[in-house]
Amino acid sequence: MDKFRMIFQFFQTNQESFMNGICGIMALASTQMYSAFDFNCPCLPHYNLAYGLGILLVPPFILFLLGFVLNNNISMLAEEWRRPQGQRGKDPTVLRYMFCSMAQRAMIAPVVWVSVTLLDGKCITCAFCTSVPVETLGNASHPHLSQGEIQRVLARIPCKEIYNGQQLIANEVAIRYLRCISQALGWCFVLLMTTLAFLVRSLRPCFSQAAFLKSRYWSHYIDIERKLFDETCAEHAKSFAKVCIQQFFEGMSTDLVAARCHLPRKAPADAGEAAEKLLGITDQGTMNMVLKSWHRCKPPLHLHPPALPTGNGWAGEGQPPTHLSAPRRERAAYYSWV
């Protein structure tokens, strides 16, 4: 149990670790789904290809979209891409990095599905059973069979219980032939994906390490900024609700006192603290304007120190004073009349 707790805490360290954990769980789920899937080939000439390729390609596409849906950054990417220019520019490299990062993680489960499907061989056997070379593996000179009848016989190869073409080609020979081809394609696909992942991981820092670090930093900044903004809005909403409820009960107590119902009245200790957290935004329309302003014109990414006013009214214009006057010392003199 402690190991699972440590793994869960590691997944919660940052957004990337969390998404890597989600993608790993999806990859394991894809293998479990395929093992629990009841594969039934239709064994018809015009439906085998569609069914086999559909099982091979449609679930990976669904898993790919599901990987995007489970990724929290997809809404952040869409928001950053569609928002107005405002006071902050949009960096295409950061958006490209975010999209590529999500796409790489979303591809893990589809790659596992395709690899397992090809190594198993059922889909390829069902899809291409009518393409078995009868001239090489069987008896192509079988009498009283037209080309259409041969296709119908070959389409029943995945269905051993209804296959009746042993004189044309043995069922075990055809299945073994197609399964060997499927496994060869599966291992080639695994090797190709592993090589691509290795090249992306190893060669990318060699060419654009500075641009990669910049894009990664600002993508993390956008994620953290969004989380902090949501937390600030939630804290403001909590304080706003607390002040509204307190004012409601205070008004109700005033009405009860006016109706000659003497009730003990005690000022809430946290009323002033909740009011301070409102930051002067105490109206629904004002809060809506703040939210719209945040979306339309986010503040520029430029931090500057606050202005230091002086005695002559300087408020940040021009150069700040080079030195500050030393504090005045007050001296007290005592006179005694003796």
Coordinates of C-alpha atoms in Angstrom, one line a residue:
M1 CA 0.0 0.0 0.0
D2 CA 2.9 2.3 0.7
K3 CA 4.3 1.7 -2.7
F4 CA 1.1 2.7 -4.4
R5 CA 0.9 5.8 -2.2
M6 CA 4.5 6.8 -3.2
I7 CA 3.6 6.3 -6.9
F8 CA 0.5 8.4 -6.6
Q9 CA 2.5 11.2 -4.8
F10 CA 5.0 11.1 -7.6
F11 CA 2.3 11.4 -10.2
Q12 CA 1.0 14.5 -8.3
T13 CA 4.4 16.3 -8.3
N14 CA 3.7 18.2 -11.5
Q15 CA 1.5 18.2 -14.6
E16 CA 3.9 16.2 -16.8
S17 CA 4.2 13.4 -14.2
F18 CA 0.5 13.2 -13.8
M19 CA -0.1 13.0 -17.5
N20 CA 2.6 10.3 -17.9
G21 CA 0.8 8.3 -15.2
I22 CA -2.6 8.7 -17.0
C23 CA -1.0 7.6 -20.3
G24 CA 0.6 4.6 -18.7
I25 CA -2.8 3.6 -17.2
M26 CA -4.4 4.0 -20.6
A27 CA -1.7 1.9 -22.2
L28 CA -2.4 -0.9 -19.7
A29 CA -6.1 -0.5 -20.2
S30 CA -5.8 -0.8 -24.0
T31 CA -4.1 -4.2 -23.6
Q32 CA -6.8 -5.3 -21.1
M33 CA -9.5 -4.2 -23.5
Y34 CA -8.0 -6.2 -26.4
S35 CA -7.5 -9.3 -24.3
A36 CA -11.2 -9.0 -23.1
F37 CA -12.5 -8.2 -26.6
D38 CA -14.4 -11.0 -28.4
F39 CA -13.0 -11.0 -31.9
N40 CA -15.5 -12.5 -34.4
C41 CA -14.6 -12.3 -38.0
P42 CA -17.7 -12.2 -40.3
C43 CA -16.0 -14.6 -42.8
L44 CA -17.5 -12.9 -45.8
P45 CA -15.5 -11.7 -48.8
H46 CA -16.8 -8.1 -48.7
Y47 CA -16.7 -7.6 -44.9
N48 CA -13.5 -9.2 -43.7
L49 CA -11.3 -6.4 -44.8
A50 CA -13.5 -3.7 -43.3
Y51 CA -13.9 -5.5 -40.0
G52 CA -10.2 -6.4 -39.6
L53 CA -8.9 -2.9 -40.5
G54 CA -11.6 -1.4 -38.4
I55 CA -10.5 -3.3 -35.3
L56 CA -6.9 -2.4 -36.1
L57 CA -7.4 1.4 -36.7
V58 CA -10.6 2.6 -35.1
P59 CA -9.8 1.9 -31.4
P60 CA -6.4 3.6 -31.6
F61 CA -8.1 6.7 -33.0
I62 CA -10.6 6.6 -30.1
L63 CA -7.7 6.2 -27.6
F64 CA -5.8 9.0 -29.3
L65 CA -8.8 11.4 -28.8
L66 CA -9.3 10.1 -25.3
G67 CA -5.7 10.9 -24.5
F68 CA -6.4 14.5 -25.6
V69 CA -9.6 14.7 -23.6
L70 CA -8.0 13.4 -20.4
N71 CA -5.1 15.9 -20.8
N72 CA -5.9 19.1 -18.8
N73 CA -3.7 21.2 -21.1
I74 CA -6.0 20.9 -24.1
S75 CA -8.4 23.5 -22.7
M76 CA -5.4 25.7 -21.8
L77 CA -4.0 25.3 -25.3
A78 CA -7.3 26.2 -26.9
E79 CA -7.8 29.2 -24.6
E80 CA -4.3 30.5 -25.3
W81 CA -4.7 30.0 -29.1
R82 CA -8.1 31.6 -29.3
R83 CA -7.7 34.5 -26.9
P84 CA -7.3 38.1 -28.2
Q85 CA -3.8 39.6 -28.5
G86 CA -4.4 42.1 -25.6
Q87 CA -1.3 43.3 -23.8
R88 CA 0.5 40.0 -24.0
G89 CA 1.7 38.4 -27.3
K90 CA 1.2 34.8 -28.2
D91 CA 4.3 32.8 -28.9
P92 CA 3.7 30.1 -31.6
T93 CA 6.6 28.0 -30.4
V94 CA 5.1 27.6 -27.0
L95 CA 1.7 26.6 -28.5
R96 CA 3.6 24.2 -30.8
Y97 CA 5.5 22.7 -27.8
M98 CA 2.3 22.2 -25.8
F99 CA 0.5 20.5 -28.8
C100 CA 3.5 18.2 -29.5
S101 CA 3.8 17.3 -25.8
M102 CA 0.1 16.3 -25.6
A103 CA 0.3 14.5 -28.9
Q104 CA 3.3 12.4 -27.8
R105 CA 1.5 11.4 -24.6
A106 CA -1.7 10.7 -26.4
M107 CA 0.0 8.4 -28.9
I108 CA 1.2 5.9 -26.2
A109 CA -2.1 4.0 -25.9
P110 CA -2.8 3.8 -29.7
V111 CA 0.8 2.5 -30.3
V112 CA 0.3 -0.2 -27.7
W113 CA -3.0 -1.2 -29.2
V114 CA -1.6 -1.5 -32.7
S115 CA 1.4 -3.4 -31.5
V116 CA -0.6 -5.9 -29.5
T117 CA -3.1 -6.3 -32.4
L118 CA -0.4 -7.0 -35.0
L119 CA 1.5 -9.4 -32.8
D120 CA -1.7 -11.3 -32.1
G121 CA -2.4 -11.6 -35.8
K122 CA -6.2 -12.0 -35.7
C123 CA -7.0 -8.7 -37.5
I124 CA -4.5 -9.3 -40.4
T125 CA -5.8 -12.9 -40.7
C126 CA -9.4 -11.7 -41.0
A127 CA -8.6 -8.8 -43.3
F128 CA -6.3 -10.4 -45.8
C129 CA -7.4 -14.1 -45.8
T130 CA -8.8 -13.7 -49.3
S131 CA -5.3 -12.7 -50.5
V132 CA -3.6 -15.9 -49.6
P133 CA -1.4 -17.2 -52.5
V134 CA -3.3 -20.4 -53.3
E135 CA -0.8 -21.2 -56.1
T136 CA 2.0 -21.4 -53.7
L137 CA 0.4 -22.7 -50.5
G138 CA -2.5 -24.8 -51.9
N139 CA -4.0 -26.5 -54.9
A140 CA -4.9 -23.8 -57.4
S141 CA -6.1 -26.4 -60.0
H142 CA -9.0 -27.5 -57.8
P143 CA -11.8 -28.3 -60.3
H144 CA -15.4 -26.9 -60.4
L145 CA -14.5 -23.7 -58.5
S146 CA -14.8 -20.3 -60.1
Q147 CA -12.9 -17.2 -58.9
G148 CA -15.9 -16.0 -56.8
E149 CA -16.3 -19.3 -55.1
I150 CA -12.6 -19.4 -54.3
Q151 CA -12.9 -16.0 -52.7
R152 CA -15.9 -17.2 -50.6
V153 CA -13.9 -20.3 -49.5
L154 CA -10.9 -18.3 -48.6
A155 CA -13.0 -15.8 -46.6
R156 CA -13.9 -18.6 -44.2
I157 CA -10.3 -19.3 -43.2
P158 CA -10.6 -17.5 -39.8
C159 CA -13.7 -19.5 -39.0
K160 CA -12.5 -23.1 -38.5
E161 CA -16.0 -24.4 -37.7
I162 CA -17.4 -23.5 -41.1
Y163 CA -14.3 -23.8 -43.3
N164 CA -14.8 -26.3 -46.0
G165 CA -11.8 -25.7 -48.3
Q166 CA -9.3 -28.2 -47.0
Q167 CA -8.8 -29.5 -50.5
L168 CA -8.1 -26.0 -51.8
I169 CA -5.7 -24.9 -49.0
A170 CA -5.2 -26.2 -45.5
N171 CA -6.7 -24.0 -42.8
E172 CA -3.6 -24.2 -40.5
V173 CA -1.2 -23.3 -43.3
A174 CA -3.2 -20.2 -44.3
I175 CA -3.5 -19.0 -40.7
R176 CA 0.1 -19.6 -39.9
Y177 CA 1.2 -17.8 -43.1
L178 CA -0.9 -14.7 -42.3
R179 CA 0.0 -14.7 -38.6
C180 CA 3.7 -14.7 -39.5
I181 CA 3.2 -11.7 -41.7
S182 CA 1.3 -9.9 -39.0
Q183 CA 3.9 -10.6 -36.4
A184 CA 6.6 -9.4 -38.7
L185 CA 4.7 -6.2 -39.3
G186 CA 4.1 -5.9 -35.5
W187 CA 7.8 -6.1 -34.6
C188 CA 8.7 -3.7 -37.4
F189 CA 6.1 -1.3 -36.0
V190 CA 7.5 -1.6 -32.5
L191 CA 11.1 -1.1 -33.8
L192 CA 10.0 2.0 -35.8
M193 CA 8.2 3.6 -32.9
T194 CA 11.1 2.9 -30.5
T195 CA 13.6 4.3 -33.0
L196 CA 11.5 7.5 -33.5
A197 CA 11.1 8.0 -29.7
F198 CA 14.8 7.5 -29.3
L199 CA 15.6 10.0 -32.0
V200 CA 13.2 12.6 -30.6
R201 CA 14.5 12.3 -27.1
S202 CA 18.2 12.2 -28.0
L203 CA 18.6 14.5 -31.0
R204 CA 16.2 17.3 -30.0
P205 CA 18.5 18.8 -27.3
C206 CA 21.4 18.8 -29.8
F207 CA 19.8 21.2 -32.2
S208 CA 17.4 23.5 -30.3
Q209 CA 18.1 23.2 -26.6
A210 CA 17.7 26.9 -25.9
A211 CA 14.4 27.1 -27.8
F212 CA 13.2 23.9 -26.1
L213 CA 14.0 25.2 -22.7
K214 CA 12.2 28.5 -23.4
S215 CA 9.1 26.8 -24.8
R216 CA 9.0 24.4 -21.8
Y217 CA 9.5 27.2 -19.3
W218 CA 6.7 29.4 -20.7
S219 CA 4.3 26.4 -21.1
H220 CA 4.8 25.6 -17.4
Y221 CA 4.3 29.3 -16.6
I222 CA 1.0 29.3 -18.4
D223 CA -0.1 26.2 -16.5
I224 CA 0.9 27.6 -13.1
E225 CA -0.6 31.0 -13.9
R226 CA -3.9 29.5 -14.8
K227 CA -3.9 27.4 -11.6
L228 CA -3.1 30.4 -9.4
F229 CA -5.8 32.5 -11.2
D230 CA -8.4 29.8 -10.5
E231 CA -7.3 29.5 -6.9
T232 CA -7.5 33.3 -6.5
C233 CA -10.9 33.4 -8.0
A234 CA -12.1 30.6 -5.8
E235 CA -10.7 32.4 -2.7
H236 CA -12.4 35.6 -3.8
A237 CA -15.7 33.8 -4.4
K238 CA -15.5 32.2 -0.9
S239 CA -14.8 35.6 0.7
F240 CA -17.6 37.2 -1.3
A241 CA -20.1 34.5 -0.3
K242 CA -19.0 34.7 3.4
V243 CA -19.5 38.5 3.4
C244 CA -22.9 38.2 1.7
I245 CA -24.1 35.6 4.2
Q246 CA -22.8 37.6 7.1
Q247 CA -24.6 40.7 5.8
F248 CA -27.8 38.7 5.3
F249 CA -27.8 37.4 8.9
E250 CA -26.9 40.9 10.2
G251 CA -29.9 42.3 8.4
M252 CA -32.1 39.6 9.7
S253 CA -30.9 40.2 13.2
T254 CA -31.6 43.9 12.8
D255 CA -35.1 43.1 11.7
L256 CA -35.6 40.9 14.7
V257 CA -34.4 43.5 17.0
A258 CA -36.8 46.0 15.4
A259 CA -39.5 43.5 16.1
R260 CA -38.7 43.6 19.8
C261 CA -36.9 40.2 19.8
H262 CA -33.8 40.8 21.8
L263 CA -31.1 38.5 20.6
P264 CA -27.5 38.3 21.6
R265 CA -25.3 40.0 19.0
K266 CA -21.7 39.3 18.5
A267 CA -19.5 40.7 15.8
P268 CA -17.9 37.9 13.7
A269 CA -14.2 37.8 14.1
D270 CA -13.4 36.9 10.5
A271 CA -15.7 39.5 8.9
G272 CA -12.9 42.0 8.5
E273 CA -10.5 39.4 7.2
A274 CA -13.0 38.2 4.6
A275 CA -13.7 41.8 3.5
E276 CA -9.9 42.4 3.0
K277 CA -9.7 39.4 0.7
L278 CA -12.2 41.0 -1.6
L279 CA -9.6 43.5 -2.7
G280 CA -12.3 46.1 -3.3
I281 CA -14.2 44.0 -5.8
T282 CA -17.6 43.8 -4.1
D283 CA -20.0 43.9 -7.1
Q284 CA -21.0 41.2 -9.5
G285 CA -20.7 43.5 -12.6
T286 CA -17.2 44.6 -11.4
M287 CA -16.1 40.9 -11.0
N288 CA -17.4 40.1 -14.5
M289 CA -15.5 43.0 -15.9
V290 CA -12.3 41.7 -14.2
L291 CA -12.8 38.3 -15.7
K292 CA -13.4 39.6 -19.1
S293 CA -10.4 41.9 -18.8
W294 CA -8.2 38.9 -17.8
H295 CA -9.3 37.0 -20.9
R296 CA -9.1 39.9 -23.4
C297 CA -5.9 41.7 -22.3
K298 CA -3.7 39.7 -19.9
P299 CA -1.0 41.7 -18.2
P300 CA 2.4 41.8 -20.0
L301 CA 5.1 39.5 -18.7
H302 CA 7.2 42.3 -17.4
L303 CA 7.8 42.8 -13.7
H304 CA 8.7 46.3 -12.5
P305 CA 9.1 47.6 -8.9
P306 CA 6.4 49.8 -7.5
A307 CA 7.0 53.5 -7.6
L308 CA 8.4 55.1 -4.5
P309 CA 6.8 58.6 -3.8
T310 CA 8.9 61.3 -2.2
G311 CA 8.3 64.6 -0.7
N312 CA 8.3 66.5 -4.0
G313 CA 5.6 64.3 -5.5
W314 CA 7.8 61.9 -7.5
A315 CA 5.6 59.0 -8.7
G316 CA 7.9 56.9 -10.8
E317 CA 8.4 59.4 -13.7
G318 CA 12.0 59.9 -14.8
Q319 CA 14.9 58.6 -12.7
P320 CA 14.5 57.7 -9.1
P321 CA 16.5 59.8 -6.6
T322 CA 20.0 58.7 -6.2
H323 CA 20.0 58.9 -2.4
L324 CA 17.6 59.3 0.3
S325 CA 17.9 61.9 2.9
A326 CA 19.0 60.7 6.3
P327 CA 16.4 60.6 9.0
R328 CA 16.3 63.7 11.2
R329 CA 17.5 63.3 14.7
E330 CA 15.5 64.9 17.4
R331 CA 17.4 66.3 20.4
A332 CA 15.8 67.2 23.7
A333 CA 17.4 69.8 26.0
Y334 CA 16.6 69.9 29.7
Y335 CA 17.0 73.2 31.7
S336 CA 16.9 73.2 35.4
W337 CA 16.7 76.3 37.6
V338 CA 18.7 75.8 40.7

